[in-house]
Each structure stands twice: as structure tokens, then as C-alpha cells.
Amino acid sequence: MIDVTPATNIYNADVYSTIPLNAKKIIEIGTGSGALARQVILNNPNVKYIGVEIFNSYYEVSSKICSKMYLEDMETASGELMREFIDTDVVILADVLEHFKNPWRVLSRIKEWASENLMLISCIPNIQHWSVQMDVLAGNFKYQETGLLDKTHLRFFTRKSIIEMFNGAGYNIIDIKPRIFDFPGQNEALQRIKFHAEASDCDADEAVLDSAAYQYVVVSRIHR
């Protein structure tokens, strides 16, 4: 049985801020509680909002919000679902790609079906975050119920490997923005990382910024 990450009624404001308010058709893969869909539709009532969910519980809730729902796994998506991408303006994958066995293939398949004007918006956790580095330094790598080491995560990414994934799948990244939160002990940990980066002849400023990011919001378009 696949574990379900707890849903939340709080939408990701950083993802929301990147969504064009004039989008005519949006596909959100992994709608969860439908919180983001509800906010988008509230401000763009004419949008056709298609949701994709793998879990029945999320599917039932999101069905009351979205224009149309698919109960499918994107890794084995049907032809009917893939045809929805042909005339879609925006695809949203917020905290989803890390759950796929083969996120590279999912991105490539979307590209195969989508129009050349597609905007793809993703939010991806950063395994380089200082909290993970400090735990690994102490020999700890423990899966958790939520967070960066959520036990349902199958893939892990840094900023550089995110860029490699999108470029390799045929996308140009338009913007990649770190989500940085103020956690206890953060400043001290980042100072240690800066010290070790300098001692290792790495770019210390880059190492600190990449270690501060909890997640990345990535906006990309298809490379033609």
C-alpha cells in the first residue's frame, strides 16, 4: 500500500504567484486537497482547471473544485489524459516530481504532447538544505512523515540537478527561485557550510544560498 502524504488546505503562494491570471486551461498534477485550484479559480473563474490525482481521497475532494479530474498515475497516463496537454497553457507539478520513479520520463512525455507555448511550473524540495547536511554529518538520514525526507519521496534533487533534469527533458528554465524559511539554528549552520566551502575551494556564496533553499519554484518552457 502506498503511503499518502497528509493534505493541507494551505496553497503554495510562491507557486500561485507564477500562474498567469489569464490562463485558459491549467492541468495540475497532484491536486491534493484542491487548495491551489480553489485559489486560482477564485481569481480566474473562466479557467478550465484539470486535476490529476493518484489517491481516491484527494480525487474525491478535488473533484468538487476542478472542472475535470483524472484518477491516474502520470507515469502510466492514458491517451485520454495525455491529449489534455495539447491545448493546455499551464501545467503545475507542485511537490510532485520527487514522488515519481522516473520524473525525467514524465517531463519528456508531457513535452511530446504539449503545445510549444506551454508553461510548466514546479516546486521541488532541495536535498542540499542545511538541515539535511547537518543530519548527514552526524550520520543521520531518517525518513519522516513530512518535509524534505518525506517517506514517500523516491527522488532527491539539488538546484544543479533540477536544472539538468529540465534541460535534459527538453525544457528551458525561465526562472528558478529558492523558497527560504527562517528555521532555528539556520544562521549558525550556514556559517559552518560557508567555512567548509571556502576550505574546499568551492563558491562559498553559492554554497550558502543553495543550502538555505528549502525548495525551488521552477518556471520552464518547452525548448523547440
CSV table of C-alpha atoms in Angstrom, one decimal:
chain,number,residue,atom,x,y,z
A,1,MET,CA,0.0,0.0,0.0
A,2,ILE,CA,1.3,3.5,-1.0
A,3,ASP,CA,1.5,5.9,1.9
A,4,VAL,CA,-0.4,9.2,1.4
A,5,THR,CA,1.3,12.5,2.3
A,6,PRO,CA,-1.1,14.5,4.5
A,7,ALA,CA,-3.0,17.0,2.5
A,8,THR,CA,-3.2,20.7,3.5
A,9,ASN,CA,-5.7,23.4,2.8
A,10,ILE,CA,-2.9,25.9,2.6
A,11,TYR,CA,-1.9,26.6,-1.0
A,12,ASN,CA,1.7,27.4,-2.1
A,13,ALA,CA,1.7,31.2,-2.5
A,14,ASP,CA,5.1,31.1,-4.4
A,15,VAL,CA,3.7,28.7,-7.0
A,16,TYR,CA,0.4,30.7,-7.2
A,17,SER,CA,2.3,33.9,-7.9
A,18,THR,CA,3.8,32.5,-11.0
A,19,ILE,CA,0.5,31.4,-12.6
A,20,PRO,CA,-0.8,33.7,-15.3
A,21,LEU,CA,-4.2,35.1,-14.3
A,22,ASN,CA,-5.3,34.9,-17.9
A,23,ALA,CA,-4.6,31.2,-18.4
A,24,LYS,CA,-7.4,29.5,-20.2
A,25,LYS,CA,-6.5,25.9,-19.3
A,26,ILE,CA,-4.4,24.5,-16.5
A,27,ILE,CA,-3.5,21.0,-15.6
A,28,GLU,CA,-2.4,20.4,-12.0
A,29,ILE,CA,-0.8,17.1,-11.4
A,30,GLY,CA,-1.2,16.2,-7.7
A,31,THR,CA,-4.1,18.4,-6.6
A,32,GLY,CA,-4.2,17.1,-3.0
A,33,SER,CA,-6.9,19.0,-1.1
A,34,GLY,CA,-7.5,21.3,-4.1
A,35,ALA,CA,-6.3,24.3,-2.2
A,36,LEU,CA,-4.3,25.8,-5.1
A,37,ALA,CA,-7.1,25.0,-7.6
A,38,ARG,CA,-9.6,26.8,-5.4
A,39,GLN,CA,-7.4,29.9,-5.2
A,40,VAL,CA,-6.8,30.0,-8.9
A,41,ILE,CA,-10.4,29.5,-9.9
A,42,LEU,CA,-11.4,32.2,-7.4
A,43,ASN,CA,-9.4,34.8,-9.3
A,44,ASN,CA,-9.8,33.3,-12.7
A,45,PRO,CA,-13.4,31.8,-12.8
A,46,ASN,CA,-13.3,31.2,-16.5
A,47,VAL,CA,-10.3,28.9,-16.4
A,48,LYS,CA,-10.7,25.2,-17.3
A,49,TYR,CA,-8.8,23.6,-14.4
A,50,ILE,CA,-8.0,19.9,-14.9
A,51,GLY,CA,-6.8,17.9,-11.9
A,52,VAL,CA,-4.8,14.6,-11.8
A,53,GLU,CA,-4.7,12.5,-8.7
A,54,ILE,CA,-3.5,9.0,-7.8
A,55,PHE,CA,-5.3,8.8,-4.5
A,56,ASN,CA,-9.0,8.3,-4.2
A,57,SER,CA,-9.3,10.6,-1.1
A,58,TYR,CA,-7.7,13.5,-2.9
A,59,TYR,CA,-9.6,12.8,-6.1
A,60,GLU,CA,-13.0,13.0,-4.3
A,61,VAL,CA,-12.2,16.3,-2.6
A,62,SER,CA,-10.6,17.9,-5.7
A,63,SER,CA,-13.5,16.8,-7.9
A,64,LYS,CA,-15.7,19.3,-6.1
A,65,ILE,CA,-13.3,22.1,-7.1
A,66,CYS,CA,-11.8,21.3,-10.5
A,67,SER,CA,-13.5,21.4,-13.9
A,68,LYS,CA,-12.5,17.8,-14.5
A,69,MET,CA,-10.5,15.2,-12.6
A,70,TYR,CA,-8.4,12.2,-13.7
A,71,LEU,CA,-7.7,9.4,-11.2
A,72,GLU,CA,-4.5,8.2,-12.8
A,73,ASP,CA,-0.7,7.8,-12.3
A,74,MET,CA,1.2,10.2,-14.6
A,75,GLU,CA,3.8,7.5,-15.1
A,76,THR,CA,1.3,5.3,-16.8
A,77,ALA,CA,-1.1,8.0,-18.0
A,78,SER,CA,-3.8,7.1,-20.5
A,79,GLY,CA,-4.0,8.6,-24.0
A,80,GLU,CA,-7.2,10.4,-23.0
A,81,LEU,CA,-5.3,12.2,-20.2
A,82,MET,CA,-2.2,13.0,-22.4
A,83,ARG,CA,-4.4,14.6,-25.1
A,84,GLU,CA,-5.5,17.2,-22.5
A,85,PHE,CA,-2.0,18.6,-22.7
A,86,ILE,CA,-2.4,19.5,-26.4
A,87,ASP,CA,-4.2,22.8,-25.7
A,88,THR,CA,-3.1,23.5,-22.1
A,89,ASP,CA,-1.5,26.8,-21.2
A,90,VAL,CA,0.0,25.8,-17.8
A,91,VAL,CA,1.0,22.6,-16.1
A,92,ILE,CA,1.6,22.6,-12.4
A,93,LEU,CA,3.7,20.0,-10.6
A,94,ALA,CA,3.9,21.3,-7.0
A,95,ASP,CA,5.8,18.9,-4.7
A,96,VAL,CA,5.2,16.0,-7.1
A,97,LEU,CA,8.2,15.2,-9.2
A,98,GLU,CA,10.1,13.8,-6.3
A,99,HIS,CA,7.4,11.1,-5.9
A,100,PHE,CA,7.8,9.6,-9.3
A,101,LYS,CA,10.0,6.7,-10.1
A,102,ASN,CA,11.0,8.4,-13.4
A,103,PRO,CA,10.3,12.1,-13.3
A,104,TRP,CA,12.6,12.6,-16.3
A,105,ARG,CA,10.3,10.5,-18.4
A,106,VAL,CA,7.2,12.2,-17.1
A,107,LEU,CA,8.6,15.6,-18.2
A,108,SER,CA,9.6,14.2,-21.5
A,109,ARG,CA,6.2,12.7,-22.2
A,110,ILE,CA,4.4,16.0,-21.3
A,111,LYS,CA,6.7,17.7,-23.8
A,112,GLU,CA,5.8,15.2,-26.5
A,113,TRP,CA,2.0,16.1,-26.2
A,114,ALA,CA,2.1,19.8,-25.2
A,115,SER,CA,1.9,22.9,-27.4
A,116,GLU,CA,5.0,24.9,-27.9
A,117,ASN,CA,3.6,27.7,-25.7
A,118,LEU,CA,3.2,25.6,-22.6
A,119,MET,CA,4.4,27.0,-19.2
A,120,LEU,CA,5.4,24.3,-16.7
A,121,ILE,CA,5.5,25.4,-13.0
A,122,SER,CA,7.1,23.1,-10.5
A,123,CYS,CA,8.0,23.1,-6.8
A,124,ILE,CA,10.8,20.7,-5.8
A,125,PRO,CA,12.4,20.1,-2.4
A,126,ASN,CA,16.1,20.7,-2.0
A,127,ILE,CA,18.2,17.8,-0.6
A,128,GLN,CA,21.1,20.2,-0.2
A,129,HIS,CA,19.3,22.1,2.5
A,130,TRP,CA,21.4,22.8,5.5
A,131,SER,CA,19.3,20.7,7.9
A,132,VAL,CA,19.9,17.6,5.8
A,133,GLN,CA,23.6,18.3,5.6
A,134,MET,CA,23.9,18.7,9.3
A,135,ASP,CA,22.0,15.4,9.9
A,136,VAL,CA,24.2,13.6,7.4
A,137,LEU,CA,27.3,15.0,9.0
A,138,ALA,CA,26.1,13.2,12.2
A,139,GLY,CA,25.3,10.0,10.3
A,140,ASN,CA,21.6,10.5,10.3
A,141,PHE,CA,19.3,10.1,7.3
A,142,LYS,CA,15.9,9.3,8.6
A,143,TYR,CA,12.7,9.3,6.6
A,144,GLN,CA,9.9,11.3,8.1
A,145,GLU,CA,6.1,11.8,7.8
A,146,THR,CA,6.6,15.1,6.0
A,147,GLY,CA,9.3,17.5,4.9
A,148,LEU,CA,12.4,17.1,2.9
A,149,LEU,CA,12.8,13.4,3.9
A,150,ASP,CA,9.2,12.6,3.5
A,151,LYS,CA,9.0,8.8,3.4
A,152,THR,CA,7.0,8.9,0.1
A,153,HIS,CA,9.9,10.7,-1.7
A,154,LEU,CA,11.6,8.5,-4.3
A,155,ARG,CA,13.9,11.0,-5.9
A,156,PHE,CA,16.1,13.8,-4.4
A,157,PHE,CA,17.3,17.0,-6.1
A,158,THR,CA,19.7,19.9,-5.7
A,159,ARG,CA,19.4,23.1,-7.7
A,160,LYS,CA,22.0,21.9,-10.2
A,161,SER,CA,20.4,18.5,-10.7
A,162,ILE,CA,17.0,20.2,-11.1
A,163,ILE,CA,18.5,22.3,-14.0
A,164,GLU,CA,20.0,19.2,-15.5
A,165,MET,CA,16.7,17.4,-15.3
A,166,PHE,CA,14.7,20.1,-17.1
A,167,ASN,CA,17.3,20.8,-19.7
A,168,GLY,CA,17.7,17.0,-20.4
A,169,ALA,CA,13.9,16.6,-20.8
A,170,GLY,CA,13.8,19.5,-23.4
A,171,TYR,CA,12.8,22.5,-21.3
A,172,ASN,CA,14.3,25.9,-20.9
A,173,ILE,CA,14.2,27.2,-17.3
A,174,ILE,CA,12.8,30.8,-17.3
A,175,ASP,CA,13.1,31.2,-13.5
A,176,ILE,CA,14.3,29.2,-10.6
A,177,LYS,CA,13.5,30.8,-7.2
A,178,PRO,CA,14.5,29.4,-3.8
A,179,ARG,CA,12.0,29.2,-1.0
A,180,ILE,CA,13.9,30.2,2.1
A,181,PHE,CA,12.4,29.9,5.6
A,182,ASP,CA,13.9,31.1,8.9
A,183,PHE,CA,14.4,27.9,10.9
A,184,PRO,CA,16.1,27.8,14.3
A,185,GLY,CA,19.9,27.2,14.1
A,186,GLN,CA,19.9,28.2,10.4
A,187,ASN,CA,22.4,31.1,10.6
A,188,GLU,CA,24.9,29.1,12.6
A,189,ALA,CA,24.7,26.1,10.2
A,190,LEU,CA,25.1,28.3,7.1
A,191,GLN,CA,28.2,29.8,8.6
A,192,ARG,CA,29.7,26.3,9.0
A,193,ILE,CA,28.8,25.5,5.5
A,194,LYS,CA,30.4,28.7,4.2
A,195,PHE,CA,33.6,27.8,6.2
A,196,HIS,CA,33.8,24.3,4.7
A,197,ALA,CA,33.0,25.6,1.2
A,198,GLU,CA,35.9,28.0,1.4
A,199,ALA,CA,38.2,25.3,2.7
A,200,SER,CA,37.2,23.1,-0.2
A,201,ASP,CA,37.7,25.8,-2.9
A,202,CYS,CA,34.0,25.9,-3.7
A,203,ASP,CA,32.0,29.0,-4.4
A,204,ALA,CA,31.1,29.8,-0.8
A,205,ASP,CA,28.3,32.3,-1.6
A,206,GLU,CA,26.7,29.8,-3.9
A,207,ALA,CA,27.0,27.0,-1.3
A,208,VAL,CA,25.3,29.1,1.3
A,209,LEU,CA,22.4,30.2,-0.9
A,210,ASP,CA,21.9,26.6,-2.2
A,211,SER,CA,22.0,25.3,1.4
A,212,ALA,CA,19.4,27.9,2.6
A,213,ALA,CA,16.8,26.9,0.0
A,214,TYR,CA,14.2,24.6,1.3
A,215,GLN,CA,12.5,24.2,-2.0
A,216,TYR,CA,12.8,25.6,-5.5
A,217,VAL,CA,9.9,27.0,-7.6
A,218,VAL,CA,10.8,26.4,-11.2
A,219,VAL,CA,9.2,28.0,-14.2
A,220,SER,CA,10.1,26.5,-17.6
A,221,ARG,CA,9.0,26.4,-21.2
A,222,ILE,CA,9.5,23.8,-23.9
A,223,HIS,CA,12.7,24.1,-25.9
A,224,ARG,CA,11.9,23.8,-29.6
